[in-house]
Short mmCIF file of C-alpha atoms in Angstrom, two decimals:
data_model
loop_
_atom_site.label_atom_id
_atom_site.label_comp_id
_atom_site.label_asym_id
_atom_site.label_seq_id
_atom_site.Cartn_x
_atom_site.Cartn_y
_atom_site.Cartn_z
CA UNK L 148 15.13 14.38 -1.09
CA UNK L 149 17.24 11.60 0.64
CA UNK L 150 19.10 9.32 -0.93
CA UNK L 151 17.95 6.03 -0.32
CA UNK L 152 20.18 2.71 -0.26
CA UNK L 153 18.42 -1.02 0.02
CA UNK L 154 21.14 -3.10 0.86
CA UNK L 155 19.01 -6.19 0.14
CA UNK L 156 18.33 -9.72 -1.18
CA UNK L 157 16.80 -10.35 -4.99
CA UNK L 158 15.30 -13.62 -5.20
CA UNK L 159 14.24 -15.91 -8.04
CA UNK L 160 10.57 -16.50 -6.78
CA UNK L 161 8.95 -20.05 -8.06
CA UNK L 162 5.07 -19.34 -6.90
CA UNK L 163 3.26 -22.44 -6.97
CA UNK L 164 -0.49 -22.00 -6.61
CA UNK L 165 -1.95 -24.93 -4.26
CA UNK L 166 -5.25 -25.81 -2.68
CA UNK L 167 -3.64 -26.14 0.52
CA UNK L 168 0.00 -26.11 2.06
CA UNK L 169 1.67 -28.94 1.70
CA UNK L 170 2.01 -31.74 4.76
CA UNK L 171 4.38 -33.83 5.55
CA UNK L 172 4.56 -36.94 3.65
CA UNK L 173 1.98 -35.55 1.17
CA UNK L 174 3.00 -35.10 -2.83
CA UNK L 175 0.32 -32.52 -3.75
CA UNK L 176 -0.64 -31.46 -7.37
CA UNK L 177 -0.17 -27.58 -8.16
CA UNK L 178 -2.83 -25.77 -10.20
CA UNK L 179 -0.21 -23.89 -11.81
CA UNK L 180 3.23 -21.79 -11.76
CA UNK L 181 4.58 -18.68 -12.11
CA UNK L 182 8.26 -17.48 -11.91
CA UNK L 183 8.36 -13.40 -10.68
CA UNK L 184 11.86 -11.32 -9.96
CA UNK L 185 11.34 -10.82 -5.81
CA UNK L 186 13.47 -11.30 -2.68
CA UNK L 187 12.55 -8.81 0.37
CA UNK L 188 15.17 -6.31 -1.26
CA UNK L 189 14.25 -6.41 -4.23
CA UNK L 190 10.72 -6.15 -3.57
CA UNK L 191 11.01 -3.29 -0.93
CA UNK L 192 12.81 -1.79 -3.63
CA UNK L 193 10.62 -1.70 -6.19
CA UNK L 194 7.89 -0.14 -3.22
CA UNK L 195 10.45 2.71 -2.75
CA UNK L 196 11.08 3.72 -6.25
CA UNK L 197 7.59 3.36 -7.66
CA UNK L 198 6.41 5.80 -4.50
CA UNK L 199 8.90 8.27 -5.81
CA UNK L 200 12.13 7.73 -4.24
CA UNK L 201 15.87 8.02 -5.41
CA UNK L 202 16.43 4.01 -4.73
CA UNK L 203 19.87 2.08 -5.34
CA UNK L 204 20.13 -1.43 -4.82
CA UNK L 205 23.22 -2.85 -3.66
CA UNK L 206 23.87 -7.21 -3.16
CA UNK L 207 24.93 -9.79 -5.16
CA UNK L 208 23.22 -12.23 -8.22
CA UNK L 209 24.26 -14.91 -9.35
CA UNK L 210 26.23 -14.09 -13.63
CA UNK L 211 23.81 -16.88 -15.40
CA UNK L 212 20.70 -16.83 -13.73
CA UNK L 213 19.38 -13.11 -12.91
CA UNK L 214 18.20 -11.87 -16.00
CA UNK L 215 14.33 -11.75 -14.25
CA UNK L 216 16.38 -9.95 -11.60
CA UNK L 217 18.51 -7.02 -13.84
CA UNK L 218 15.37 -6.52 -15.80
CA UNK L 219 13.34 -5.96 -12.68
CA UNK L 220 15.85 -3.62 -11.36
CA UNK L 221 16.14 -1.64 -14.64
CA UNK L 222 12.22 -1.35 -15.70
CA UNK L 223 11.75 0.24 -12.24
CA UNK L 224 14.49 2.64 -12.26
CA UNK L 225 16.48 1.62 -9.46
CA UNK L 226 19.92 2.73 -9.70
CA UNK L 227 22.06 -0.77 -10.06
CA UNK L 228 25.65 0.75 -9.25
CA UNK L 229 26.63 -1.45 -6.68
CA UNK L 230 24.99 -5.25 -7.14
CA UNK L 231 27.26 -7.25 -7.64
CA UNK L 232 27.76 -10.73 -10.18
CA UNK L 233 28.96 -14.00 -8.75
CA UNK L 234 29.79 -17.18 -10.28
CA UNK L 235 27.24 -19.27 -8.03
CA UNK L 236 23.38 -19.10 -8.01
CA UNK L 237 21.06 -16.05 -7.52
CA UNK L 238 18.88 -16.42 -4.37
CA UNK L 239 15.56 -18.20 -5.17
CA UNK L 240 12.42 -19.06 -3.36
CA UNK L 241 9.87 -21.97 -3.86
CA UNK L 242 6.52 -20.08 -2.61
CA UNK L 243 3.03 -21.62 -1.70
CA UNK L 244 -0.18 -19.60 -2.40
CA UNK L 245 -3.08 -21.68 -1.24
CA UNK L 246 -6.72 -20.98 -2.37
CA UNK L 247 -6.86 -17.75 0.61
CA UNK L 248 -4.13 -16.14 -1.24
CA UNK L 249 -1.77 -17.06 2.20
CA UNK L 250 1.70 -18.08 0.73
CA UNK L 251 4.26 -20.09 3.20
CA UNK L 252 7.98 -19.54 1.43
CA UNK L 253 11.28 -21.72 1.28
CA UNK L 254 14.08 -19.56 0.82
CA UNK L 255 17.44 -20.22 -0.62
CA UNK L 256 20.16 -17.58 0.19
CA UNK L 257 22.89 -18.12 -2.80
CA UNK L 258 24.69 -14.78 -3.66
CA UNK L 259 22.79 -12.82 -1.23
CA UNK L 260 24.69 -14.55 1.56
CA UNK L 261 28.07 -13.74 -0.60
CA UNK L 262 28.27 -10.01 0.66
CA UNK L 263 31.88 -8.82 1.44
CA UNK L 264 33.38 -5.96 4.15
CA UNK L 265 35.44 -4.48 1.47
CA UNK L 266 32.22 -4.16 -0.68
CA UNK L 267 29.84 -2.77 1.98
CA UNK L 268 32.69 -0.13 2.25
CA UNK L 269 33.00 0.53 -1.35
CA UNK L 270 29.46 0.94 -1.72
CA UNK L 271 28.56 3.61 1.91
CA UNK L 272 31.61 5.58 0.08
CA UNK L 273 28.90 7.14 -2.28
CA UNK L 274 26.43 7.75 0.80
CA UNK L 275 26.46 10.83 3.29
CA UNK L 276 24.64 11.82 6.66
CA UNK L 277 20.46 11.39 6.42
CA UNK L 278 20.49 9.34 3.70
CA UNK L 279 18.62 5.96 4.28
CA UNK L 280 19.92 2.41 4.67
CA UNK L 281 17.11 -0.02 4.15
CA UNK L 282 18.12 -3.48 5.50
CA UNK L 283 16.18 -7.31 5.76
CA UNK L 284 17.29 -10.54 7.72
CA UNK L 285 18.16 -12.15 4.25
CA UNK L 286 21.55 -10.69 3.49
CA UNK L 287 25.17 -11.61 5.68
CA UNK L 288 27.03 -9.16 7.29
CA UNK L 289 24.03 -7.01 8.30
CA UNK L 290 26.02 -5.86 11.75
CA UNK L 291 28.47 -4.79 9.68
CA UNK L 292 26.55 -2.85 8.02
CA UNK L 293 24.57 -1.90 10.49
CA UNK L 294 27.69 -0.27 12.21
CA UNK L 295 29.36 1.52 9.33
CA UNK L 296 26.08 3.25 8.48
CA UNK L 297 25.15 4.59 11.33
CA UNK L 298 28.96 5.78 12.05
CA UNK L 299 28.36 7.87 8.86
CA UNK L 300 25.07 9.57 9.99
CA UNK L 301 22.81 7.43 7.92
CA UNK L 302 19.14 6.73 9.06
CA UNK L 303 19.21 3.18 9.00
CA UNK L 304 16.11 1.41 8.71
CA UNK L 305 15.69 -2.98 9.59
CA UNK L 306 13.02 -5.23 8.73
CA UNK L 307 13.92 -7.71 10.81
CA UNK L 308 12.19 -10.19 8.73
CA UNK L 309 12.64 -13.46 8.93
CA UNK L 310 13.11 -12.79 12.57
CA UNK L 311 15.96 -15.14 14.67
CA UNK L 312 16.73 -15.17 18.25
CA UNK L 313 20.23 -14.17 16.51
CA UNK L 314 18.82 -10.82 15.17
CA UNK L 315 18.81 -9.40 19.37
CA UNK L 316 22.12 -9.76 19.27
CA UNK L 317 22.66 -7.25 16.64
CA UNK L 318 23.57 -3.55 17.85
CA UNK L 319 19.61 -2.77 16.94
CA UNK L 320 19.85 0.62 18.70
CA UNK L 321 21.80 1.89 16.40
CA UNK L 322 18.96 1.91 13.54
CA UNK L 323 16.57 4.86 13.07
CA UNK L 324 13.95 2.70 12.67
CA UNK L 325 12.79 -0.74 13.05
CA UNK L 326 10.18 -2.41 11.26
CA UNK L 327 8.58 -5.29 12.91
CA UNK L 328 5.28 -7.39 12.60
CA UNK L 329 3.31 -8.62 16.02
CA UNK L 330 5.17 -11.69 16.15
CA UNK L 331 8.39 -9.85 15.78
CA UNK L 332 8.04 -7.16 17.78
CA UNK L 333 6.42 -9.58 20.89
CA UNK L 334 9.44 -11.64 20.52
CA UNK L 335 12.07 -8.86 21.27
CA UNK L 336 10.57 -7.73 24.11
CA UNK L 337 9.75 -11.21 25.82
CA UNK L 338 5.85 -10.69 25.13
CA UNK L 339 3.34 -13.11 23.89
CA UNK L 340 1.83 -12.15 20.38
CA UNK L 341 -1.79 -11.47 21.83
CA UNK L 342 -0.18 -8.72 24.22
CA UNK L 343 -2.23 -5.26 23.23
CA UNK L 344 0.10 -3.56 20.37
CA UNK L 345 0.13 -0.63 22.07
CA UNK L 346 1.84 -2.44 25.26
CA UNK L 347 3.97 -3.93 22.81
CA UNK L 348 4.98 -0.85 20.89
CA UNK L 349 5.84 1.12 24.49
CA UNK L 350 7.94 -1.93 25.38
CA UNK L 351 9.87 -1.69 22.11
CA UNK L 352 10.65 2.51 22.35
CA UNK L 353 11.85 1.93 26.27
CA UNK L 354 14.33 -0.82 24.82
CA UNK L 355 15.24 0.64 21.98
CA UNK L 356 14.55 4.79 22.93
CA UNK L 357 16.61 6.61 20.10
CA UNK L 358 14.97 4.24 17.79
CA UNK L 359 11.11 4.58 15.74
CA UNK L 360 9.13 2.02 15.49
CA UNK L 361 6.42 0.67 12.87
CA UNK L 362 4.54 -2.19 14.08
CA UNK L 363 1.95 -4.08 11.55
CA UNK L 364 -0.65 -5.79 12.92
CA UNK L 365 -2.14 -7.47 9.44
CA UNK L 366 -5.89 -6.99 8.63
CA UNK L 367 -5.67 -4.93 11.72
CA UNK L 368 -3.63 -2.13 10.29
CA UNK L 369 -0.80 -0.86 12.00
CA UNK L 370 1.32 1.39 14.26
CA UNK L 371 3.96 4.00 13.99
CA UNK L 372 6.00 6.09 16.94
CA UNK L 373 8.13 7.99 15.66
CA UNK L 374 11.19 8.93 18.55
CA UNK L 375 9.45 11.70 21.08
CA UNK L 376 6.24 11.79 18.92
CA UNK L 377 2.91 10.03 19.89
CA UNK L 378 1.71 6.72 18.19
CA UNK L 379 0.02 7.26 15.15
CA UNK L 380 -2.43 4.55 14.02
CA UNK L 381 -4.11 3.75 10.82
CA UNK L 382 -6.61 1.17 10.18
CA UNK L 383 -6.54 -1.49 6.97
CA UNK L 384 -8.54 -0.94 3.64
CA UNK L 385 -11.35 -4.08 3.07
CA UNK L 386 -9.95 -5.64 0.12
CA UNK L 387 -10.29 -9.29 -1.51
CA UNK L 388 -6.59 -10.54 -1.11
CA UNK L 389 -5.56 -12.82 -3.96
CA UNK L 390 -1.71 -13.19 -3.01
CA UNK L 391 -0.18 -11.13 0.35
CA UNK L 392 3.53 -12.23 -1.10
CA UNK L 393 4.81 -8.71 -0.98
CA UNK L 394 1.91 -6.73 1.38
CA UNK L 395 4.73 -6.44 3.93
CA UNK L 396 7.38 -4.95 1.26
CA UNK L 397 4.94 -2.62 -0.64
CA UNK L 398 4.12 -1.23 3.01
CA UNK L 399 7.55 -0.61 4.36
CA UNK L 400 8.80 1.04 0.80
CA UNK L 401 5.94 3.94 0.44
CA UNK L 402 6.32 4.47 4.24
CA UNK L 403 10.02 5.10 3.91
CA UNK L 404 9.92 6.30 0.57
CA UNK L 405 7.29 9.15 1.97
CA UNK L 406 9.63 9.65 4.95
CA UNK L 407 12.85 10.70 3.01
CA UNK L 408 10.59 12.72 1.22
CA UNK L 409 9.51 14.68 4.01
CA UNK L 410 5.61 13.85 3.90
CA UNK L 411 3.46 14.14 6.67
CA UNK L 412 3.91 10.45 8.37
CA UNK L 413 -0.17 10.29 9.49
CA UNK L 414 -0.39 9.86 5.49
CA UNK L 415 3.24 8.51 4.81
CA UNK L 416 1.54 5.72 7.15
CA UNK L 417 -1.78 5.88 4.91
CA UNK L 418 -0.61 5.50 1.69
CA UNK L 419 1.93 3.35 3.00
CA UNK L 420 -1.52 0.97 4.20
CA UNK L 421 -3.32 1.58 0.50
CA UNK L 422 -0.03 0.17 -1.38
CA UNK L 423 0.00 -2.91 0.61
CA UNK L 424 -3.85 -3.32 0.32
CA UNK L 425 -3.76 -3.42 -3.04
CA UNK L 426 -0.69 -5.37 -3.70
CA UNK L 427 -2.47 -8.41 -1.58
CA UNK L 428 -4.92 -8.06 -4.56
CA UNK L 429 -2.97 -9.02 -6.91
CA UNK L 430 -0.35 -12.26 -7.95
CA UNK L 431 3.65 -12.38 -7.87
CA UNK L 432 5.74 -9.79 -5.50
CA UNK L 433 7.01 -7.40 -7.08
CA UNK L 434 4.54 -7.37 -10.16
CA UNK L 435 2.01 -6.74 -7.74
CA UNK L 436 3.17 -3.11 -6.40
CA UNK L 437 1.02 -0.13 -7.30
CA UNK L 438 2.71 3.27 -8.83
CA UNK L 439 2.56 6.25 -7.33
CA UNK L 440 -0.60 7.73 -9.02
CA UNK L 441 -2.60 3.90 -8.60
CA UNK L 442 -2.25 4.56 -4.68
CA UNK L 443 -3.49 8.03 -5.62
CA UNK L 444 -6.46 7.18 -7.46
CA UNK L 445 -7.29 3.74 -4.59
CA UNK L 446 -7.21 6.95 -1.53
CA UNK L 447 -9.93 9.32 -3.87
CA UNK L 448 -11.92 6.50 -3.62
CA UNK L 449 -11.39 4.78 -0.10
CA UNK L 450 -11.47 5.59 3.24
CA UNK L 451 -9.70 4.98 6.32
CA UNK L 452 -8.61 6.64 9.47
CA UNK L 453 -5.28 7.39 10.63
CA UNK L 454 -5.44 8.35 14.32
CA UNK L 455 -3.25 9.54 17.03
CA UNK L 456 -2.90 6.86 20.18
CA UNK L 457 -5.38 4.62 19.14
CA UNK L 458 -7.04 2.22 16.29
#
């Protein structure tokens, strides 16, 4: 088994649940709140150790305000070596979930933006070749990073969620893989978002060619090429989605938790799709991410089919 690293944001989430978004100039009434430990990082995370993987979690809190955070960390056993505790504010997030269970987010960075060189280097110190770096768009000095990781041999894998213009200016070919949605992945390769996946996905691997790809495509399912391998496809599970918050994180941290592992990736990239399905049914991010033997029990009793080239 691989050691896996999630250099990665933890966020104070405020969920708010609304009967619509918000416009501008409106003041609009919220049924009710909730306050859940997330952040990308943390989430993703979470998704890796609760599929079984050796997870530490390395970025920065703020001293006064991350209890939600540290107890998060510590009821999922995720190693908590290397986050550090900083004087100013945790990251938060002031999330919309309207009466779909769609959520629109406004994200404050705080310590997660408070990430030093001297730090990153402190931290890779306890890492060796094939272990995994797991990286979001919600932490500074990701090139860095980036870099140093893949200098040491490390398989380093991006979400490059939120995506920026910024982010192609990043040395992305130096990451094992990338994780992208639609949106994303049309952006990078100067494509509109209704462009067929696959054409997409091909555009991607000649950009990028030492790196793999996973591209989600939402109710749709979603697509993985792994370097020198053929696409592998796997359709969505039906499910009544209540809050899609973390769907995205839940999916990336069974797939790569399933990868370092060694598991087949046709059903890394199924069980992968169960977590996220039902995480969507459920409220809060990282409260809403299935164990191991939940995803387990959902595939005895579900169906779906992971194919080779096509959906």
């Amino acid at each position: 088994m691989s050691k896996i690293l999630n250099y990665g944001s933890l966020n104070i989430d405020y969920v708010y649940n609304v009967p619509h978004f918000v416009m501008p100039g409106e003041t609009l009434a919220a049924i009710n709140r909730n306050v859940f430990a997330g952040g990308k990082g943390l989430n993703q995370s979470v998704a890796l150790s609760r599929a079984g993987g050796e997870v530490y979690h390395a970025g920065a809190v703020g001293k006064d305000d991350s209890q939600v955070l540290t107890d998060a960390i510590a009821a999922n056993n995720i190693n908590d070596k290397f986050l550090m505790r900083r004087d100013g504010p945790s990251g938060h997030t002031f999330i919309q979930v309207d009466a779909s269970g769609q959520n629109c987010i406004l994200l404050y960075g705080g310590a997660n933006q408070t990430i030093t060189k001297e730090e990153i280097d402190c931290t890779l110190d306890s890492f060796t070749k094939g272990d995994f770096l797991i990286l979001q768009n919600e932490v500074n000095n990701i090139e860095y990073m980036i870099r140093q990781a893949s200098a040491k041999g490390m398989r380093v894998c991006f979400n490059v969620s939120p995506f920026t213009a910024e982010l192609l200016k990043l040395p992305l070919n130096l990451c094992s893989y990338l994780i992208v949605n639609e949106i994303e992945g049309s952006s990078m390769v100067d494509m509109t978002e209704d462009t067929d996946p696959y054409i997409i996905l091909e555009a991607l691997a000649q950009k990028f060619p030492e790196t793999s790809f996973v591209l989600t495509l939402g109710s749709r399912g979603s697509l993985l090429k792994i370097q020198g391998k053929e696409v592998i496809s796997c359709k969505s599970f039906k499910v009544k989605a209540v809050d899609t918050t973390a769907a995205g994180d839940t999916f990336l941290g069974y797939l790569i938790a399933n990868l370092a592992n060694n598991i087949d990736p046709a059903l890394a990239l199924k069980t992968a799709t169960a977590a996220s399905a039902i995480a969507v049914t459920r409220k809060g991010a990282s409260p809403s991410i299935p164990l191991k033997e939940e995803v387990a029990q959902f595939l005895s009793s579900a169906a779906t089919e992971v194919l080779v080239n096509r959906l």
